[in-house]
Short mmCIF file of C-alpha atoms in Angstrom, two decimals:
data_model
loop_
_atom_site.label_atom_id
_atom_site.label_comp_id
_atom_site.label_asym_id
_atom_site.label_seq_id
_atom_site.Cartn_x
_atom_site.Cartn_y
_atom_site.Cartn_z
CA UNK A 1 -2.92 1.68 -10.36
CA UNK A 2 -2.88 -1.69 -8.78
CA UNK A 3 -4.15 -4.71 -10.56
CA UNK A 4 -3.45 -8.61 -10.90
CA UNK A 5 -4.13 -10.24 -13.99
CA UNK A 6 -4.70 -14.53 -13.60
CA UNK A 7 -4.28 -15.12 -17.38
CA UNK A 8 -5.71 -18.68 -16.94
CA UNK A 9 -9.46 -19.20 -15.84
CA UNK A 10 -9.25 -22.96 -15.97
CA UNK A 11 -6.25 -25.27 -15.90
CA UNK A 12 -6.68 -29.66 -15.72
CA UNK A 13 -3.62 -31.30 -15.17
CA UNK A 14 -3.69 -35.51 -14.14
CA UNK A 15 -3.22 -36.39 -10.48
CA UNK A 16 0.85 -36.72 -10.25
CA UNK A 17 1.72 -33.83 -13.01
CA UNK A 18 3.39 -30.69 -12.00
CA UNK A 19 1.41 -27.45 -12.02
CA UNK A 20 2.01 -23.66 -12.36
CA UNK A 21 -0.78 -21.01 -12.14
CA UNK A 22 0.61 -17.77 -13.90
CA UNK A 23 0.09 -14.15 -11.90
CA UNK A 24 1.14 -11.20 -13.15
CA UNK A 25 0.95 -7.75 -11.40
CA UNK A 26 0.76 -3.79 -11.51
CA UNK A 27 2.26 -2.10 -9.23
CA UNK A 28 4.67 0.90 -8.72
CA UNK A 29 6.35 0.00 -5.31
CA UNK A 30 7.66 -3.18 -3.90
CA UNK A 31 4.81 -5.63 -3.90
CA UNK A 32 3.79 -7.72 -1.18
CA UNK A 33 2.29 -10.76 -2.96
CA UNK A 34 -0.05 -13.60 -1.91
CA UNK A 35 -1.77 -16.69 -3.05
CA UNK A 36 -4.60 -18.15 -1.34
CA UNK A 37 -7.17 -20.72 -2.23
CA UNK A 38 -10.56 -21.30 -2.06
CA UNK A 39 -12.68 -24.64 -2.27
CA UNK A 40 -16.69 -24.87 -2.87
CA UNK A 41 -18.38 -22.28 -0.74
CA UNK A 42 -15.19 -21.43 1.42
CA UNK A 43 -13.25 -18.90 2.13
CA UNK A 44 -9.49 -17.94 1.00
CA UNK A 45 -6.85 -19.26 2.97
CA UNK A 46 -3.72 -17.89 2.57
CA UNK A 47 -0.86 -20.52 0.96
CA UNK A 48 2.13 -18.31 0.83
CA UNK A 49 3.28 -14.71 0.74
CA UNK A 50 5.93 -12.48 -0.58
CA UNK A 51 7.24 -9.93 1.26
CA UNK A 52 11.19 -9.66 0.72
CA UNK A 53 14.48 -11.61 0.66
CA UNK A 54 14.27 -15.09 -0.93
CA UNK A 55 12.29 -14.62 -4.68
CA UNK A 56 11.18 -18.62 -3.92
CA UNK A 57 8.80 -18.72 -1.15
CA UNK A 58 7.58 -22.21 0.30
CA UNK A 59 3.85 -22.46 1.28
CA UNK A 60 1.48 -25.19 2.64
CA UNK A 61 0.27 -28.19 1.14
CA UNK A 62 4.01 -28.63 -0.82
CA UNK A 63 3.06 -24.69 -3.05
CA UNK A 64 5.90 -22.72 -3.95
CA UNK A 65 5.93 -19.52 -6.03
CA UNK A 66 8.77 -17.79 -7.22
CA UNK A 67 8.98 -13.83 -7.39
CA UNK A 68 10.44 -12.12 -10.37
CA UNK A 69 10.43 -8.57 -10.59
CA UNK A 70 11.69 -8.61 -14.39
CA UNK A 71 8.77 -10.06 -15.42
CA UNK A 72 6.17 -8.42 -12.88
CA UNK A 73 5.03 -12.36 -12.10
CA UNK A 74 4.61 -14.64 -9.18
CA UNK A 75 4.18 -17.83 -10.41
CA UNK A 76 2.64 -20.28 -8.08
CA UNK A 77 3.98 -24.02 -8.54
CA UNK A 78 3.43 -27.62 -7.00
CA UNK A 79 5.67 -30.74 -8.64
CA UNK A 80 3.05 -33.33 -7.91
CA UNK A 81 -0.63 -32.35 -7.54
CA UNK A 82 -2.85 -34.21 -5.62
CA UNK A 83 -6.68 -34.56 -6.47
CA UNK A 84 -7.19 -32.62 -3.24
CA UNK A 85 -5.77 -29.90 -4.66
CA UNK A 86 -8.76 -29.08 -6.82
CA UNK A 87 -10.08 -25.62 -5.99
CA UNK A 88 -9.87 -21.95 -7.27
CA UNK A 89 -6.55 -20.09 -6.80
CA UNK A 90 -6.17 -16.29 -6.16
CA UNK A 91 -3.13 -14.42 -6.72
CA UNK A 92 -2.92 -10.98 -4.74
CA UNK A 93 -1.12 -7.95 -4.10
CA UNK A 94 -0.85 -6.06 -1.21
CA UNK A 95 -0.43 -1.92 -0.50
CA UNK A 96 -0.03 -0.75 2.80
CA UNK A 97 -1.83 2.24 3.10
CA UNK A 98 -1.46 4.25 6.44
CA UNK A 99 -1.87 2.02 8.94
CA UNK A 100 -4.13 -1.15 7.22
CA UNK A 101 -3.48 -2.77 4.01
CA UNK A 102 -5.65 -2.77 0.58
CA UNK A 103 -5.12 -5.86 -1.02
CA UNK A 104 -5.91 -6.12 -4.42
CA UNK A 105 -7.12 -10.06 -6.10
CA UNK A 106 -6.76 -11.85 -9.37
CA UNK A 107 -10.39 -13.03 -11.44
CA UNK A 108 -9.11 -16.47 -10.05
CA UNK A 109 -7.97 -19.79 -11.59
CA UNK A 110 -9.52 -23.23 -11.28
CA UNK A 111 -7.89 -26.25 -11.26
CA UNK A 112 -9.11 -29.71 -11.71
CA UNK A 113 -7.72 -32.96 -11.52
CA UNK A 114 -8.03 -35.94 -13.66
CA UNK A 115 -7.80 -39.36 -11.64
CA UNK B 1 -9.65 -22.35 10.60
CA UNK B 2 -8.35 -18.61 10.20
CA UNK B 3 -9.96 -17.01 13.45
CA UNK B 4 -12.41 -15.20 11.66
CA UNK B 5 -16.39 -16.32 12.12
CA UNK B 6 -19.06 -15.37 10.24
CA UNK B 7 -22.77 -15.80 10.58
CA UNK B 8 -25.14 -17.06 9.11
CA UNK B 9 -23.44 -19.22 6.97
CA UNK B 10 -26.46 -19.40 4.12
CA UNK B 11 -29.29 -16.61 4.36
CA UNK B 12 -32.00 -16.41 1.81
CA UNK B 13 -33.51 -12.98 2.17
CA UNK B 14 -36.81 -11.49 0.09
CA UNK B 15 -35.76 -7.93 -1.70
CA UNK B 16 -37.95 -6.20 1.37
CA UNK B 17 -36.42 -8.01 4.43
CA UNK B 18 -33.76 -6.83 6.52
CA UNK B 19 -31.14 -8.99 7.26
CA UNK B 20 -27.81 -8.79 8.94
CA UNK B 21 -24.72 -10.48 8.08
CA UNK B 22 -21.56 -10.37 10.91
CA UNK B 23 -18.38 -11.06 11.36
CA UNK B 24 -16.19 -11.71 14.49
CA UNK B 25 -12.40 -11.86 15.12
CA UNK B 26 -10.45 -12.38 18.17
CA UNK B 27 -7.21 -12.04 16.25
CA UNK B 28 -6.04 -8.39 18.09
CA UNK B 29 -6.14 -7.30 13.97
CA UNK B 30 -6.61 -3.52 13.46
CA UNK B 31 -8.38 -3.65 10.10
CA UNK B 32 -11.41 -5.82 8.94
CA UNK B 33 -12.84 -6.00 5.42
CA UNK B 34 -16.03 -7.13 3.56
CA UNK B 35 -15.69 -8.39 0.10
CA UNK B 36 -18.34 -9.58 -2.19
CA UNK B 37 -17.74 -12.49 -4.43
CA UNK B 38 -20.21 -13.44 -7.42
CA UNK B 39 -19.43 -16.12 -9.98
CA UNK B 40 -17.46 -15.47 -12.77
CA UNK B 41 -16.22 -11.74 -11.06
CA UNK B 42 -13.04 -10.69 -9.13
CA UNK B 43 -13.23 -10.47 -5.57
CA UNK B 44 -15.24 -7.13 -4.91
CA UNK B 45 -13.55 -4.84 -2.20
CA UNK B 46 -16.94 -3.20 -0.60
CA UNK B 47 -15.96 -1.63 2.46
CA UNK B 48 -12.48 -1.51 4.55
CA UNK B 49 -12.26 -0.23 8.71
CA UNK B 50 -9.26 0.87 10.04
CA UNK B 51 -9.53 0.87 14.42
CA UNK B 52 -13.30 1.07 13.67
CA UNK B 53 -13.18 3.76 11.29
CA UNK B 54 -14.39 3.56 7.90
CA UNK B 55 -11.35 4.48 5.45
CA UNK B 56 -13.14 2.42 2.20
CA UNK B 57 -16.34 2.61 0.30
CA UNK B 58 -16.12 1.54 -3.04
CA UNK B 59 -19.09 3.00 -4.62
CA UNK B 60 -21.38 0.43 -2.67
CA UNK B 61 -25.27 0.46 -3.00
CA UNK B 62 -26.47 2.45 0.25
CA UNK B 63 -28.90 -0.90 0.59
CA UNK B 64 -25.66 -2.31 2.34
CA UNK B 65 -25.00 -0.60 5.55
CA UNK B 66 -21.25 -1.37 7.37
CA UNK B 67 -21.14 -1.08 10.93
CA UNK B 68 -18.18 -1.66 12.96
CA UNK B 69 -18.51 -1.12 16.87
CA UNK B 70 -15.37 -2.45 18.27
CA UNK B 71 -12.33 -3.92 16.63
CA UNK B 72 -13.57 -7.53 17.16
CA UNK B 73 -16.99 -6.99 15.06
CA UNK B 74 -18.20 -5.96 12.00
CA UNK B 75 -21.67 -6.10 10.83
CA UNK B 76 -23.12 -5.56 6.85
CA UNK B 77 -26.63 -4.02 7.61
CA UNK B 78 -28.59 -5.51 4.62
CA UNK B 79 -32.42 -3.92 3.29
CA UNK B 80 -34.26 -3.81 0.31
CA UNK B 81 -31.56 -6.19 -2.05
CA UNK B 82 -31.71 -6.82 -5.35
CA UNK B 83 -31.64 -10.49 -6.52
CA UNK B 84 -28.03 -9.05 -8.54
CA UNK B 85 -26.80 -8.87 -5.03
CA UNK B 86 -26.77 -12.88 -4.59
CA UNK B 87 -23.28 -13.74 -3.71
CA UNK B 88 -20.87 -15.27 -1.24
CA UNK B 89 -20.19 -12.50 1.27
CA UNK B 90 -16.73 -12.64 2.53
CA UNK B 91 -15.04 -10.84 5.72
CA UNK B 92 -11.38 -10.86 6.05
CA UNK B 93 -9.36 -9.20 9.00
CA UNK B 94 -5.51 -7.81 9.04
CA UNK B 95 -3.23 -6.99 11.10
CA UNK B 96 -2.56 -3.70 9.09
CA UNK B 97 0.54 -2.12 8.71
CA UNK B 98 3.26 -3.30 6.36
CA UNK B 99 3.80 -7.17 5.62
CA UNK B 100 0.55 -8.45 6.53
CA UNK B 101 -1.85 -10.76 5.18
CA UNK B 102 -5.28 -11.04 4.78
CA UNK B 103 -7.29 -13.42 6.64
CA UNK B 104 -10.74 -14.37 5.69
CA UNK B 105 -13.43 -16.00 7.42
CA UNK B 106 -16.14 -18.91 5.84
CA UNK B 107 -18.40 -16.67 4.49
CA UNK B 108 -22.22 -15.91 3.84
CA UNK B 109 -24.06 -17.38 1.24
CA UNK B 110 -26.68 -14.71 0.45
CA UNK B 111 -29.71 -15.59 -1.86
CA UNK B 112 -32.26 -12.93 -2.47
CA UNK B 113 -35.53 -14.31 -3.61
#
């Protein structure tokens, strides 16, 4: 079965610190893996994917993660967070299933930022 | 903005109303999803339509009713909720097939009073 574990529910780091949210997934096949995020009352909006080739994807907003299928993780990772960045974080994995996808989310961590 | 709309943004509802909640993309995606998100739970997959076909129910309360006339729309037919059913309502749409993403609309905020 399918499942995404988000080990951290809340993370603080100060404005300027490096950050990495930890994912780690289930899943028999290849993944295809995803972070979005989500501020106040939003919806998700996707920051990067995983789908082959290159284990270090490069997202929006300066987000990388890094696949590595020895350690069933996707790590997502900024060098310098900005106070902007202070929202919830969902990793997912994706299972194509006929001809749509079931996608399958993390409980979710949030991030604040000290000034 | 992902190219998903959804309306009403907010809706407070008493348990014996009938409400409606819908969703609208103009994205030319195959599949379109409603998820349910309450604080302090994973994203809830509630129903999933595949070229307007229902291929996902996940146990859902029959007091939420999925419609899905075309491939653009997709409605959640909501009567006689539970105040446990407060939650952000999200709809996401996808392009389906392999390496595709998920994209999700604003949401509803749903209170039931």
């Amino acid at each position: 079965a399918q499942s995404v574990t988000q080990p951290d529910i809340h993370i603080t780091v100060s404005e300027g610190a490096s950050l990495e949210l930890r994912c780690n997934y289930s899943y028999g096949a290849t993944p295809y893996l995803f972070w979005y995020v989500q501020s106040p009352g939003q919806g998700l909006q996707l920051l990067l994917k995983y789908f082959s080739g290159d284990t270090l994807v490069q997202g929006i907003k300066g987000f990388e993660a890094e696949f590595k299928r020895s350690q069933s993780s996707f790590n997502l990772r900024k060098p310098s967070v900005h106070w902007s960045d202070a929202a919830e974080y969902f990793c997912a994995v994706g299972r194509a299933i006929y001809n749509f996808n079931k996608f399958y989310f993390g409980s979710g961590t949030k991030l604040n930022v000290k000034p | 903005e992902t190219g998903v709309t959804q309306t009403p943004r907010h809706l407070v509802m008493g348990m014996t109303n009938k409400k409606s909640l819908k969703c609208e993309q103009h994205l030319g995606h195959n599949a379109m999803y409603w998820y349910k998100q309450s604080a302090k739970k994973p994203l809830e997959l509630m129903f999933v339509y595949s070229l307007e076909e229902r291929v996902e129910n996940n146990s859902v309360p029959s007091r939420f009713s999925p419609e899905c006339p075309n491939s653009s729309h997709l409605f959640l037919h909501l009567h006689t909720l539970q105040p446990e059913d407060s939650a952000l309502y999200l709809c996401a749409s996808s392009p389906g097939g392999a390496n595709t993403e998920a994209f999700f609309g604003q949401g509803t905020r749903l209170t039931v009073v």
